[in-house]
Coordinates of C-alpha atoms and ligand atoms in Angstrom, one line a residue:
M327 CA 85.1 -24.5 -104.1
G328 CA 88.5 -22.2 -104.2
V329 CA 88.5 -18.7 -102.6
K330 CA 84.6 -17.3 -101.3
V331 CA 83.7 -14.9 -100.2
A332 CA 80.3 -14.6 -97.3
L333 CA 79.8 -10.6 -96.3
G334 CA 77.0 -8.9 -94.7
I335 CA 75.1 -7.0 -97.6
Q336 CA 72.6 -4.9 -94.9
W337 CA 73.8 -2.4 -91.2
G338 CA 75.7 -5.9 -90.6
D339 CA 74.0 -7.9 -87.9
E340 CA 72.8 -10.2 -90.9
G341 CA 73.5 -13.9 -89.2
K342 CA 76.8 -13.4 -90.4
A343 CA 79.2 -15.6 -88.1
K344 CA 76.9 -18.8 -88.5
I345 CA 76.2 -18.8 -92.0
V346 CA 80.6 -18.6 -91.7
D347 CA 80.5 -21.2 -89.3
Y348 CA 78.0 -23.7 -91.6
L349 CA 79.9 -23.0 -94.6
S350 CA 83.3 -23.2 -92.4
S351 CA 82.6 -27.5 -92.7
E352 CA 84.7 -27.5 -96.1
S353 CA 86.5 -24.2 -95.7
D354 CA 90.4 -25.0 -95.0
L355 CA 91.2 -21.7 -93.6
V356 CA 88.5 -19.0 -92.5
V357 CA 90.6 -15.3 -93.0
R358 CA 88.6 -11.6 -91.6
F359 CA 89.7 -8.5 -93.8
Q360 CA 88.7 -5.7 -92.6
G361 CA 86.9 -4.3 -89.2
G362 CA 88.4 -5.1 -85.6
A363 CA 86.2 -5.9 -82.6
N364 CA 83.5 -3.5 -83.3
A365 CA 82.6 -6.8 -84.7
G366 CA 79.9 -9.0 -83.1
H367 CA 80.0 -12.5 -84.9
T368 CA 77.9 -15.0 -83.1
V369 CA 77.5 -19.2 -83.8
I370 CA 75.7 -21.2 -81.6
V371 CA 76.5 -24.5 -82.0
G372 CA 74.4 -27.2 -79.7
D373 CA 73.7 -25.4 -76.1
E374 CA 76.7 -23.3 -76.0
K375 CA 77.4 -19.9 -77.2
F376 CA 80.7 -18.3 -78.9
I377 CA 80.4 -14.5 -79.8
L378 CA 83.3 -13.1 -81.4
H379 CA 85.0 -9.4 -82.2
L380 CA 88.4 -10.4 -83.9
I381 CA 88.5 -13.9 -84.3
P382 CA 87.6 -15.8 -87.7
S383 CA 84.4 -17.8 -86.9
G384 CA 86.0 -20.6 -89.0
I385 CA 87.9 -21.2 -85.4
I386 CA 84.4 -22.5 -83.7
Y387 CA 84.6 -25.7 -86.4
N388 CA 88.4 -26.5 -85.7
K389 CA 89.6 -24.4 -88.4
D390 CA 92.5 -22.4 -89.6
V391 CA 91.8 -18.7 -89.3
L392 CA 94.0 -15.1 -90.3
I393 CA 93.7 -12.0 -89.3
G394 CA 94.6 -10.3 -93.1
S395 CA 95.9 -7.1 -92.8
G396 CA 93.7 -4.7 -92.9
V397 CA 92.1 -5.2 -89.8
V398 CA 92.7 -2.7 -86.8
A399 CA 93.1 -5.3 -84.0
D400 CA 93.1 -4.2 -80.6
L401 CA 95.7 -6.7 -78.6
K402 CA 93.9 -6.9 -75.1
S403 CA 90.5 -7.4 -76.8
L404 CA 92.1 -10.1 -78.8
T405 CA 93.7 -11.6 -76.2
E406 CA 91.1 -12.4 -73.3
E407 CA 89.4 -13.4 -77.0
M408 CA 91.6 -16.0 -76.9
E409 CA 91.5 -17.0 -73.5
Y410 CA 88.2 -17.2 -73.6
L411 CA 88.0 -19.2 -76.4
K412 CA 90.7 -21.4 -74.7
N413 CA 88.1 -21.5 -71.4
K414 CA 85.7 -23.1 -73.6
G415 CA 87.5 -25.6 -75.2
I416 CA 88.2 -24.6 -78.4
D417 CA 92.0 -24.8 -80.0
I418 CA 93.5 -21.5 -80.5
S419 CA 97.4 -22.7 -82.4
K420 CA 96.3 -22.0 -85.5
I421 CA 95.3 -18.6 -85.1
Y422 CA 97.5 -16.3 -87.4
I423 CA 98.0 -12.1 -87.5
D424 CA 99.1 -10.7 -90.5
K425 CA 102.0 -7.9 -89.5
R426 CA 101.0 -5.9 -91.1
V427 CA 97.7 -5.1 -88.9
H428 CA 97.7 -2.0 -87.0
L429 CA 97.2 -1.7 -83.3
V430 CA 93.5 -0.1 -82.0
L431 CA 95.4 2.1 -79.1
P432 CA 94.4 2.9 -75.5
Y433 CA 94.1 6.3 -76.7
H434 CA 92.1 5.8 -80.1
K435 CA 89.5 3.6 -77.8
I436 CA 89.9 7.2 -75.5
L437 CA 89.3 9.4 -78.3
D438 CA 86.7 7.9 -79.9
G439 CA 84.4 7.3 -76.7
L440 CA 85.0 11.2 -75.3
K441 CA 84.4 12.3 -79.7
E442 CA 81.1 10.5 -79.3
S443 CA 79.8 12.2 -76.1
K444 CA 80.9 15.7 -76.9
N445 CA 79.5 15.9 -80.4
K446 CA 75.8 14.4 -78.8
N447 CA 74.1 16.3 -81.4
S448 CA 76.3 14.7 -84.8
S449 CA 77.4 11.3 -82.6
I450 CA 77.9 8.4 -85.0
G451 CA 76.5 5.9 -82.5
T452 CA 80.0 4.0 -83.1
T453 CA 81.2 0.6 -80.4
K454 CA 83.8 2.9 -78.7
R455 CA 86.6 -0.2 -80.3
G456 CA 88.4 2.9 -81.3
I457 CA 87.7 2.2 -84.7
G458 CA 87.8 5.4 -86.4
P459 CA 90.8 6.5 -84.3
A460 CA 92.8 3.7 -85.9
Y461 CA 91.6 3.8 -89.4
S462 CA 92.2 7.7 -88.5
D463 CA 95.8 7.5 -87.4
K464 CA 96.5 4.2 -90.1
A465 CA 96.2 6.7 -93.0
S466 CA 97.6 9.5 -91.7
R467 CA 100.7 7.3 -91.1
V468 CA 100.8 7.8 -87.4
G469 CA 99.9 4.5 -86.8
I470 CA 101.6 1.5 -84.8
R471 CA 101.9 -2.2 -87.5
L472 CA 101.9 -5.3 -84.8
Y473 CA 105.3 -6.1 -86.3
D474 CA 106.6 -2.8 -85.4
L475 CA 106.5 -3.5 -81.6
F476 CA 109.5 -6.7 -82.2
D477 CA 111.6 -3.1 -82.1
R478 CA 110.6 -1.4 -78.6
T479 CA 113.0 1.3 -78.9
Y480 CA 111.6 1.9 -82.2
V481 CA 107.8 2.2 -81.2
E482 CA 108.3 3.9 -77.6
E483 CA 110.1 6.9 -79.9
K484 CA 107.3 6.8 -81.5
V485 CA 104.1 5.8 -79.3
K486 CA 105.9 8.7 -77.1
E487 CA 106.4 11.6 -80.2
I488 CA 102.6 10.7 -80.6
L489 CA 101.1 10.1 -77.0
E490 CA 102.0 14.0 -76.8
E491 CA 99.6 15.1 -79.6
K492 CA 96.9 12.1 -78.2
N493 CA 96.9 14.1 -74.6
F494 CA 97.4 17.3 -75.6
I495 CA 93.4 16.6 -77.0
I496 CA 92.4 14.4 -74.4
K497 CA 93.2 17.3 -71.6
N498 CA 92.9 20.5 -73.0
F499 CA 89.4 19.8 -75.8
Y500 CA 87.9 17.0 -74.3
N501 CA 89.3 17.9 -70.5
F502 CA 89.7 14.2 -69.7
Q503 CA 92.9 12.7 -67.7
P504 CA 95.3 11.9 -69.5
L505 CA 96.8 8.5 -70.7
D506 CA 100.8 7.3 -68.8
F507 CA 103.5 7.0 -71.3
N508 CA 105.0 4.0 -69.1
E509 CA 102.1 2.6 -67.8
L510 CA 99.9 2.3 -72.1
M511 CA 104.0 0.3 -73.0
D512 CA 104.0 -1.7 -70.2
E513 CA 100.6 -2.8 -71.1
L514 CA 100.9 -2.9 -75.0
Y515 CA 104.1 -5.4 -74.1
Y516 CA 101.9 -7.4 -71.9
Y517 CA 100.0 -8.7 -74.5
F518 CA 102.3 -8.8 -77.4
D519 CA 104.2 -11.3 -75.6
I520 CA 100.5 -13.7 -75.4
I521 CA 100.3 -13.1 -79.0
K522 CA 103.5 -12.7 -80.8
E523 CA 104.1 -16.6 -81.9
H524 CA 101.1 -16.4 -84.3
I525 CA 102.1 -13.5 -86.2
V526 CA 103.0 -14.1 -89.6
D527 CA 103.3 -12.7 -93.4
E528 CA 99.5 -13.8 -94.7
I529 CA 100.8 -13.4 -98.0
E530 CA 102.6 -16.2 -97.6
I531 CA 99.6 -18.3 -95.8
I532 CA 98.0 -17.3 -98.7
D533 CA 99.9 -18.2 -101.5
R534 CA 100.4 -21.5 -99.4
Y535 CA 96.6 -22.4 -99.6
L536 CA 96.2 -21.7 -103.0
Y537 CA 99.7 -23.5 -104.5
D538 CA 97.9 -26.4 -102.1
N539 CA 94.5 -25.8 -104.0
K540 CA 92.9 -25.8 -100.1
N541 CA 89.4 -24.0 -99.6
I542 CA 89.8 -20.0 -98.7
L543 CA 87.3 -18.6 -96.6
L544 CA 86.2 -14.9 -96.6
E545 CA 85.0 -13.7 -93.7
G546 CA 82.8 -10.1 -93.3
A547 CA 82.1 -8.0 -90.8
Q548 CA 79.2 -5.0 -90.5
G549 CA 78.0 -4.7 -94.4
T550 CA 78.2 -2.8 -97.5
M551 CA 75.4 -0.4 -95.8
L552 CA 78.0 0.4 -93.6
D553 CA 80.9 0.9 -96.3
I554 CA 83.3 4.2 -95.5
D555 CA 82.8 4.7 -99.3
F556 CA 79.5 3.2 -100.1
G557 CA 77.3 3.6 -97.7
T558 CA 75.6 5.9 -95.5
Y559 CA 77.9 8.0 -94.9
P560 CA 78.9 9.8 -92.6
F561 CA 77.5 7.0 -90.5
V562 CA 79.8 4.2 -91.5
T563 CA 82.1 2.6 -89.8
S564 CA 85.8 3.5 -91.1
S565 CA 87.0 0.6 -93.4
N566 CA 85.6 -0.8 -96.4
T567 CA 83.2 -3.2 -96.2
I568 CA 82.8 -4.7 -99.9
S569 CA 84.1 -7.7 -101.5
G570 CA 86.9 -6.2 -102.9
Y571 CA 88.5 -5.5 -100.2
T572 CA 88.8 -8.3 -100.1
T573 CA 91.7 -8.0 -102.4
I574 CA 93.7 -5.3 -100.2
G575 CA 92.8 -6.2 -96.3
A576 CA 93.7 -10.1 -97.6
A577 CA 96.7 -10.0 -100.5
I578 CA 94.0 -12.2 -101.8
P579 CA 94.8 -11.9 -105.3
L580 CA 91.1 -10.9 -107.4
K581 CA 91.5 -14.0 -109.9
S582 CA 91.2 -16.6 -107.4
I583 CA 87.1 -15.2 -105.9
N584 CA 85.6 -18.0 -107.5
E585 CA 82.3 -17.1 -105.1
I586 CA 80.9 -14.1 -103.6
I587 CA 77.6 -14.9 -100.8
G588 CA 75.4 -12.1 -99.8
I589 CA 74.6 -12.5 -96.6
M590 CA 71.1 -10.8 -95.8
K591 CA 67.5 -11.1 -92.7
A592 CA 64.5 -11.1 -94.2
Y593 CA 63.9 -7.5 -92.5
T594 CA 66.2 -4.4 -92.1
T595 CA 68.1 -4.1 -88.4
R596 CA 70.8 -1.1 -87.5
V597 CA 72.5 -0.3 -85.3
G598 CA 73.8 3.5 -83.9
N599 CA 73.0 5.8 -85.3
G600 CA 71.9 7.4 -89.9
P601 CA 69.4 7.4 -92.2
F602 CA 67.2 3.6 -92.3
P603 CA 64.5 4.5 -94.9
T604 CA 62.4 1.0 -93.3
E605 CA 62.7 1.8 -89.4
D606 CA 60.1 1.2 -88.0
T607 CA 59.4 2.8 -84.0
E608 CA 55.6 0.7 -83.7
E609 CA 54.4 -2.0 -83.1
I610 CA 56.3 -4.3 -86.3
G611 CA 59.9 -2.8 -85.6
E612 CA 58.8 -4.1 -81.5
F613 CA 57.8 -7.6 -82.6
L614 CA 61.0 -7.8 -84.6
R615 CA 63.3 -6.9 -82.1
N616 CA 61.5 -9.1 -79.3
K617 CA 61.0 -12.0 -81.8
G618 CA 64.8 -11.6 -83.7
N619 CA 66.3 -11.3 -80.1
E620 CA 68.1 -8.2 -81.8
Y621 CA 70.1 -6.8 -79.3
G622 CA 73.8 -5.6 -79.9
A623 CA 76.5 -9.6 -79.5
T624 CA 79.0 -6.2 -78.8
T625 CA 77.2 -3.6 -77.2
G626 CA 74.5 -5.0 -76.3
R627 CA 72.2 -1.8 -77.4
P628 CA 68.5 -2.2 -79.3
R629 CA 68.8 -2.7 -82.8
R630 CA 66.5 -0.4 -84.9
C631 CA 64.3 -2.8 -86.8
G632 CA 62.0 -2.2 -89.6
W633 CA 60.8 -4.2 -93.1
L634 CA 63.0 -5.2 -95.9
D635 CA 64.6 -3.1 -98.1
L636 CA 65.2 -4.2 -101.1
K637 CA 65.8 -1.4 -103.2
A638 CA 69.4 -1.2 -100.6
V639 CA 69.8 -5.3 -101.0
K640 CA 70.2 -4.0 -104.6
Y641 CA 72.5 -1.6 -103.8
A642 CA 74.9 -4.2 -102.2
V643 CA 73.9 -6.7 -104.8
R644 CA 76.1 -4.6 -107.9
L645 CA 78.8 -3.2 -105.7
N646 CA 79.9 -6.8 -104.3
N647 CA 79.2 -8.0 -107.2
I648 CA 77.3 -10.8 -105.2
T649 CA 76.8 -14.4 -106.7
S650 CA 74.7 -16.0 -104.3
I651 CA 72.6 -15.0 -101.2
A652 CA 72.3 -16.8 -97.7
L653 CA 69.1 -15.4 -96.2
T654 CA 68.6 -16.0 -92.5
K655 CA 65.9 -14.9 -90.3
I656 CA 63.0 -15.9 -92.0
D657 CA 61.8 -18.0 -89.4
V658 CA 61.3 -14.7 -87.6
L659 CA 58.5 -13.5 -89.7
T660 CA 56.4 -16.5 -89.1
G661 CA 52.7 -15.1 -87.1
L662 CA 52.9 -11.4 -89.1
D663 CA 49.6 -10.9 -91.3
K664 CA 51.4 -9.0 -93.7
I665 CA 55.1 -8.4 -94.8
K666 CA 56.5 -5.1 -96.2
I667 CA 59.2 -5.0 -98.9
A668 CA 60.8 -1.8 -100.0
V669 CA 61.0 -2.0 -103.8
D670 CA 61.8 1.8 -104.8
Y671 CA 63.2 5.0 -103.3
K672 CA 61.7 8.2 -105.2
I673 CA 63.4 11.6 -104.6
D674 CA 61.7 14.7 -105.4
G675 CA 59.3 12.0 -107.4
E676 CA 62.6 10.7 -109.4
S677 CA 62.8 7.2 -108.8
V678 CA 66.7 6.9 -107.2
Y679 CA 69.6 5.0 -109.9
S680 CA 71.4 3.7 -107.0
Y681 CA 71.5 5.2 -103.6
P682 CA 71.3 8.6 -102.1
V683 CA 74.9 9.8 -100.7
S684 CA 74.0 12.6 -98.3
E685 CA 71.2 13.8 -95.6
L686 CA 70.3 16.6 -98.1
E687 CA 68.7 12.9 -100.1
Y688 CA 68.4 10.8 -96.7
R689 CA 65.8 13.3 -95.8
K690 CA 63.9 13.5 -98.8
I691 CA 63.4 8.9 -99.8
E692 CA 59.7 8.7 -100.4
L693 CA 59.4 4.6 -100.5
E694 CA 57.6 2.7 -102.7
Y695 CA 56.6 -1.6 -101.2
I696 CA 54.9 -3.5 -101.8
E697 CA 52.7 -6.4 -99.7
L698 CA 52.8 -10.2 -99.5
D699 CA 50.5 -12.6 -97.1
G700 CA 52.0 -14.1 -94.1
W701 CA 52.8 -17.3 -93.0
N702 CA 52.3 -18.5 -89.2
E703 CA 53.5 -22.2 -89.4
D704 CA 56.5 -23.4 -87.3
I705 CA 59.4 -23.1 -90.1
S706 CA 62.1 -23.7 -87.4
Y707 CA 62.9 -27.4 -88.2
I708 CA 62.3 -27.8 -92.1
K709 CA 64.9 -28.7 -93.8
S710 CA 64.0 -27.8 -97.5
F711 CA 62.2 -25.8 -99.8
D712 CA 59.7 -27.8 -100.2
D713 CA 58.9 -28.2 -97.5
L714 CA 58.4 -24.8 -97.0
P715 CA 55.0 -22.3 -96.5
K716 CA 53.5 -21.4 -99.4
N717 CA 53.6 -17.7 -98.8
T718 CA 57.2 -18.6 -97.4
Q719 CA 58.2 -19.3 -100.8
K720 CA 56.7 -17.3 -102.8
F721 CA 58.8 -14.2 -100.2
I722 CA 61.7 -16.1 -101.3
K723 CA 61.1 -16.5 -104.7
F724 CA 59.9 -12.4 -104.9
I725 CA 63.6 -11.4 -103.5
E726 CA 65.4 -13.7 -105.9
D727 CA 63.0 -12.4 -109.0
Y728 CA 63.5 -8.4 -108.0
L729 CA 67.7 -9.3 -107.3
N730 CA 68.5 -11.3 -110.1
V731 CA 70.7 -13.9 -107.6
P732 CA 70.1 -16.8 -106.2
I733 CA 69.0 -17.6 -102.8
N734 CA 71.1 -21.1 -101.9
I735 CA 71.4 -21.1 -98.4
I736 CA 68.6 -20.5 -96.1
S737 CA 68.7 -20.0 -92.2
V738 CA 65.8 -21.2 -90.1
G739 CA 66.8 -20.4 -86.8
P740 CA 70.6 -19.6 -84.4
L741 CA 71.4 -23.1 -84.7
R742 CA 74.0 -24.7 -87.1
R743 CA 70.7 -27.2 -87.9
Q744 CA 68.9 -25.1 -88.5
T745 CA 70.1 -24.4 -92.1
F746 CA 69.4 -26.4 -95.1
I747 CA 70.5 -25.6 -99.0
K748 CA 67.8 -24.3 -101.6
Ligands
GDP496 P1 76.9 -11.1 -87.8 O1 77.4 -10.1 -86.6 O2 76.0 -11.0 -88.8 O3 77.2 -12.0 -87.1 O4 75.6 -11.5 -86.6 P2 75.0 -11.2 -84.9 O5 75.3 -12.4 -84.4 O6 76.2 -10.4 -84.8 O7 73.6 -11.3 -84.4 C1 72.9 -12.2 -85.5 C2 72.2 -12.7 -83.6 O8 70.6 -13.4 -84.9 C3 72.5 -13.8 -83.6 O9 72.3 -13.8 -82.0 C4 72.6 -15.3 -83.8 O10 72.4 -16.2 -83.0 C5 70.6 -14.8 -84.2 N1 70.8 -15.9 -85.7 C6 71.5 -16.4 -87.3 N2 70.7 -16.8 -88.1 C7 69.7 -16.4 -87.5 C8 68.0 -17.1 -87.7 O11 68.0 -17.7 -89.1 N3 67.2 -16.8 -87.3 C9 66.9 -16.8 -86.3 N4 66.2 -16.4 -85.0 N5 68.5 -15.9 -85.6 C10 69.4 -15.6 -86.2
IMO497 P1 78.8 -6.7 -87.5 O1 80.3 -7.6 -88.2 C1 76.5 -3.7 -86.3 C2 77.9 0.6 -85.9 C3 77.6 1.3 -85.3 C4 77.7 2.8 -85.5 C5 79.1 2.6 -87.1 C6 80.2 2.4 -86.8 O2 78.0 -7.6 -86.1 O3 77.5 -7.0 -88.5 P2 82.1 2.1 -85.4 O4 82.0 1.6 -84.1 O5 82.3 0.6 -86.4 O6 83.2 3.5 -85.5 O7 80.8 2.6 -85.3 O8 78.6 1.5 -87.0 N1 78.8 -1.0 -86.2 C7 78.0 -2.7 -86.2 N2 76.4 -2.2 -86.9 N3 77.2 -5.0 -86.3 C8 78.9 -4.8 -86.7 O9 79.0 -5.3 -87.0 C9 79.0 -3.1 -86.5 N4 80.6 -2.7 -86.2 C10 80.0 -1.8 -86.6 O10 77.3 1.0 -84.3 O11 76.9 2.9 -86.3
MG498 MG1 77.0 -9.0 -85.1

């Protein structure tokens, strides 16, 4: 197996954690390489449901897991997640966290929320987990990294200086209550003491697993259309979500990557604001939301829903160098008379090559759809492609032909056993 990457190729919530859990059975180390606690990853085993935010989903399979340097971590959230897993009987001793990880501090979360509430018209609809402000501070070189915490004097000096500026903005621009320095430091060190034994150098860990010919699985968070550079900017998250970032966010040598699995659901959803060409705000959207239980795993917000957008997926396949696809939630489409798929975008009558890049273009998108016949049979217990209804097979074949990539894994329900290889 070597190194596999599994990531979302739509707007997030594709069912990544379910597929990562499935792939974990043959992995030795599962790694997160970007994002933070904005992610909400659901794994269901038997009648037990787990929702993970920062810890790689491989932990449920009792695999070693690494939070890579590209992640921004809120230590409170991390500690709570570790406690949550421990209480559910999961072994948390093999959680590694890279020492370069940037911290999400209380002022990041507060500023994320304040900015969202103040700028109602241009709000992104973030998860308010402090992700944007933390990555901004990383780029501005005023971020605090995990390893810094071993030197409290150094961190206190830095945070004191940074907090002066943050509090000025919180108080004077947002008219909100400033943060107390001592409280912030005490809380930070309370959580640091709990997690510090898990801190490692990811380069050493990755090299050791590679040298021992162990299998490494990289777990994406969010999805390609939320990528800071290639997504629907500015309505994106603040990290790079595409496969190329694994080499930065987890120090994975490029040449060691064998497989890049794109995880996509059989329709489209999006949480938060921003362009969503195939969105259906009426009957179909409602059907998908109810049947697919499309509510955010992190914030509980209802997800916006619509038909599968293959134009966007094809762009994601190209950007990630996808070698195969895991298709999820086709069971949700059961019962629809007709199923539509967007296959092209036109702007001013011209077909678009990659993906529109600005509000000016997003507004002008005209969709071209094809329509396929649906199916009524319950497919949630099916275990092979040949046993699927003919129309489901046609739906899957259409996607493969359009994308020119094989669909190797099919998911027909949220449970571990509702997954099969095509
Ligand atoms: P992630 O962020 O990509 O890991 O996805 P989420 O966990 O946020 O959302 C996916 C939801 O769909 C979860 O509630 C999963 O349990 C559920 N799910 C995953 N695969 C399937 C599937 O094939 N069919 C159905 N009906 N539900 C699925
Ligand atoms: P998983 O890993 C879906 C969205 C937010 C918002 C935008 C920016 O579960 O697929 P942020 O808090 O990152 O600054 O918000 O990105 N978003 C997600 N949408 N799934 C996610 O993660 C998301 N993480 C962030 O809703 O539109
Ligand atoms: Mg999710």
